[in-house]
Tab-separated table of C-alpha atoms in Angstrom:
chain	number	residue	atom	x	y	z
A	1	MET	CA	-65.357	-8.394	-2.700
A	2	LYS	CA	-64.687	-11.575	-3.997
A	3	GLU	CA	-65.282	-10.037	-7.749
A	4	LYS	CA	-63.010	-7.469	-7.226
A	5	ILE	CA	-59.884	-9.900	-6.264
A	6	LEU	CA	-60.925	-11.853	-8.986
A	7	SER	CA	-60.779	-8.522	-11.094
A	8	ARG	CA	-57.394	-7.483	-9.922
A	9	SER	CA	-56.286	-10.493	-10.268
A	10	THR	CA	-57.619	-11.525	-13.938
A	11	THR	CA	-55.893	-7.927	-14.669
A	12	LEU	CA	-52.687	-8.423	-13.411
A	13	ILE	CA	-52.101	-12.101	-14.911
A	14	ALA	CA	-53.362	-10.422	-18.285
A	15	ALA	CA	-50.578	-7.579	-17.950
A	16	LEU	CA	-48.051	-10.220	-16.871
A	17	LEU	CA	-49.023	-12.489	-19.863
A	18	VAL	CA	-48.441	-9.805	-22.100
A	19	LEU	CA	-44.956	-8.692	-20.519
A	20	LEU	CA	-43.922	-12.019	-21.218
A	21	MET	CA	-45.297	-12.464	-24.816
A	22	ALA	CA	-43.640	-9.020	-25.905
A	23	SER	CA	-40.159	-10.101	-23.968
A	24	ALA	CA	-40.430	-13.486	-26.283
A	25	LEU	CA	-40.746	-11.508	-29.316
A	26	PHE	CA	-38.580	-8.662	-28.610
A	27	SER	CA	-35.624	-11.450	-28.088
A	28	ALA	CA	-36.908	-13.172	-30.758
A	29	CYS	CA	-36.861	-10.363	-33.056
A	30	SER	CA	-32.821	-9.167	-32.138
A	31	LYS	CA	-31.345	-12.583	-31.612
A	32	LYS	CA	-28.473	-12.694	-34.797
A	33	ALA	CA	-26.793	-15.981	-35.910
A	34	LYS	CA	-23.256	-16.128	-34.454
A	35	PHE	CA	-20.704	-14.567	-36.292
A	36	ASN	CA	-18.707	-17.581	-37.848
A	37	PRO	CA	-15.641	-16.276	-39.513
A	38	GLU	CA	-14.956	-19.741	-40.929
A	39	GLN	CA	-17.671	-19.496	-43.467
A	40	LEU	CA	-16.256	-16.066	-44.688
A	41	LYS	CA	-15.161	-16.865	-48.522
A	42	ASP	CA	-11.571	-14.442	-49.341
A	43	GLY	CA	-11.850	-11.567	-50.988
A	44	SER	CA	-13.070	-7.389	-51.198
A	45	TYR	CA	-16.495	-7.358	-50.103
A	46	THR	CA	-18.471	-3.584	-49.525
A	47	GLY	CA	-20.755	-3.077	-47.451
A	48	GLU	CA	-23.231	0.247	-46.949
A	49	PHE	CA	-25.521	1.398	-44.615
A	50	VAL	CA	-27.827	4.569	-45.069
A	51	ASP	CA	-29.704	6.123	-42.416
A	52	ASP	CA	-33.652	6.615	-42.844
A	53	ASP	CA	-33.914	9.778	-41.496
A	54	GLU	CA	-34.841	13.217	-42.982
A	55	ASN	CA	-31.079	14.200	-43.061
A	56	PRO	CA	-29.386	10.611	-43.938
A	57	SER	CA	-26.180	9.325	-43.432
A	58	ARG	CA	-24.164	6.748	-45.180
A	59	VAL	CA	-21.456	4.472	-43.969
A	60	GLU	CA	-19.329	2.622	-46.371
A	61	VAL	CA	-17.119	-0.066	-46.008
A	62	GLU	CA	-14.771	-2.419	-47.743
A	63	LEU	CA	-13.286	-5.503	-45.922
A	64	THR	CA	-10.877	-8.263	-47.349
A	65	ILE	CA	-11.104	-11.278	-45.967
A	66	GLU	CA	-8.327	-13.800	-46.220
A	67	GLY	CA	-8.114	-17.428	-44.568
A	68	GLY	CA	-11.653	-16.424	-42.768
A	69	LYS	CA	-9.827	-12.925	-41.052
A	70	ILE	CA	-10.645	-9.783	-41.573
A	71	ILE	CA	-6.951	-8.654	-42.519
A	72	LYS	CA	-8.128	-5.232	-43.919
A	73	CYS	CA	-11.312	-2.704	-43.484
A	74	GLU	CA	-11.867	0.866	-44.802
A	75	ALA	CA	-14.680	3.192	-43.690
A	76	ALA	CA	-16.359	6.359	-44.684
A	77	GLU	CA	-18.923	8.088	-43.822
A	78	TYR	CA	-21.131	10.806	-45.763
A	79	ASP	CA	-23.531	13.486	-44.563
A	80	HIS	CA	-26.475	13.771	-46.973
A	81	ASN	CA	-24.941	15.838	-49.133
A	82	GLY	CA	-23.038	13.393	-50.274
A	83	ASN	CA	-19.698	15.203	-48.176
A	84	LEU	CA	-16.967	12.680	-46.692
A	85	LYS	CA	-17.524	13.585	-42.698
A	86	ALA	CA	-13.817	14.470	-42.021
A	87	GLU	CA	-12.113	17.561	-40.519
A	88	GLU	CA	-14.791	19.915	-41.600
A	89	TYR	CA	-17.651	17.941	-40.064
A	90	ALA	CA	-15.766	17.712	-37.076
A	91	ALA	CA	-15.098	21.211	-36.888
A	92	ILE	CA	-18.664	21.903	-36.197
A	93	SER	CA	-19.051	20.526	-32.751
A	94	PRO	CA	-17.983	18.127	-29.868
A	95	GLU	CA	-20.173	15.598	-30.718
A	96	ALA	CA	-19.298	15.560	-34.861
A	97	ALA	CA	-15.624	15.234	-33.501
A	98	LYS	CA	-16.457	12.342	-31.978
A	99	ALA	CA	-18.039	10.874	-34.473
A	100	VAL	CA	-15.356	11.473	-36.863
A	101	GLU	CA	-12.702	10.010	-34.383
A	102	GLY	CA	-14.979	6.771	-33.831
A	103	MET	CA	-15.175	5.950	-37.606
A	104	ARG	CA	-11.576	6.499	-37.620
A	105	GLU	CA	-10.722	3.688	-34.955
A	106	TYR	CA	-13.645	1.729	-35.671
A	107	PRO	CA	-11.578	-0.363	-38.821
A	108	ASP	CA	-8.826	-1.172	-36.504
A	109	LEU	CA	-10.586	-2.067	-34.200
A	110	LEU	CA	-12.636	-4.373	-36.131
A	111	LEU	CA	-9.025	-5.826	-37.572
A	112	LYS	CA	-8.388	-7.035	-33.682
A	113	ALA	CA	-11.635	-7.921	-32.483
A	114	GLN	CA	-13.068	-9.867	-35.840
A	115	ASP	CA	-16.607	-9.964	-34.532
A	116	PRO	CA	-18.230	-6.703	-35.038
A	117	ASP	CA	-20.855	-6.927	-32.453
A	118	THR	CA	-17.748	-7.201	-29.648
A	119	ILE	CA	-16.284	-3.644	-30.724
A	120	ASP	CA	-17.098	-1.234	-28.004
A	121	ALA	CA	-18.247	2.555	-28.642
A	122	VAL	CA	-15.515	5.263	-28.367
A	123	SER	CA	-17.233	7.390	-26.091
A	124	GLY	CA	-19.486	9.519	-27.892
A	125	ALA	CA	-19.759	8.308	-31.131
A	126	THR	CA	-22.103	5.142	-30.403
A	127	ILE	CA	-24.334	6.174	-33.367
A	128	SER	CA	-21.473	5.951	-35.531
A	129	LEU	CA	-20.591	2.242	-34.487
A	130	ASP	CA	-24.145	1.177	-34.989
A	131	ARG	CA	-23.559	2.658	-38.515
A	132	PHE	CA	-20.642	0.978	-39.171
A	133	LYS	CA	-21.841	-2.182	-37.722
A	134	ALA	CA	-24.336	-2.276	-40.151
A	135	ALA	CA	-22.527	-1.593	-43.018
A	136	VAL	CA	-19.839	-4.526	-42.261
A	137	TRP	CA	-22.322	-6.617	-41.453
A	138	ASP	CA	-23.835	-5.722	-45.051
A	139	ALA	CA	-20.293	-7.294	-46.495
A	140	LEU	CA	-19.943	-9.904	-44.146
A	141	LYS	CA	-23.153	-11.599	-45.445
A	142	LYS	CA	-21.489	-10.877	-48.912
A	143	ALA	CA	-18.683	-12.934	-47.844
A	144	GLU	CA	-20.099	-15.617	-46.644
A	145	ASN	CA	-20.008	-19.506	-48.534
């Protein structure tokens, strides 16, 4: 009887340790450096994100930095054939239309927020936001002092 209790206790403790280690690893890997606009050099910087799935999309952004602020942002998303995702793409489905709408809105949201991580997703365009943010971070890395 004592052996069963010890065995269950050992198993429970081992499981808790595994969960704690996995949690610590996840939080360590997911932490980004805090965004510091004061470290940005004035100028124009491009950033890109390319999906690695079988039909990859590509997002390109161009940021203009002045006085530690993002004063201009342009963004475009392209399909796996290099075609701009715009009205024709939006006509494919309601989901595609939401993605195009999101990509149109995200540059203005970035100009207001100034921090890519604080932008909220346009309903139905969360994947587009993730792609946009990755491209923006790519450009911001190039703008760091």
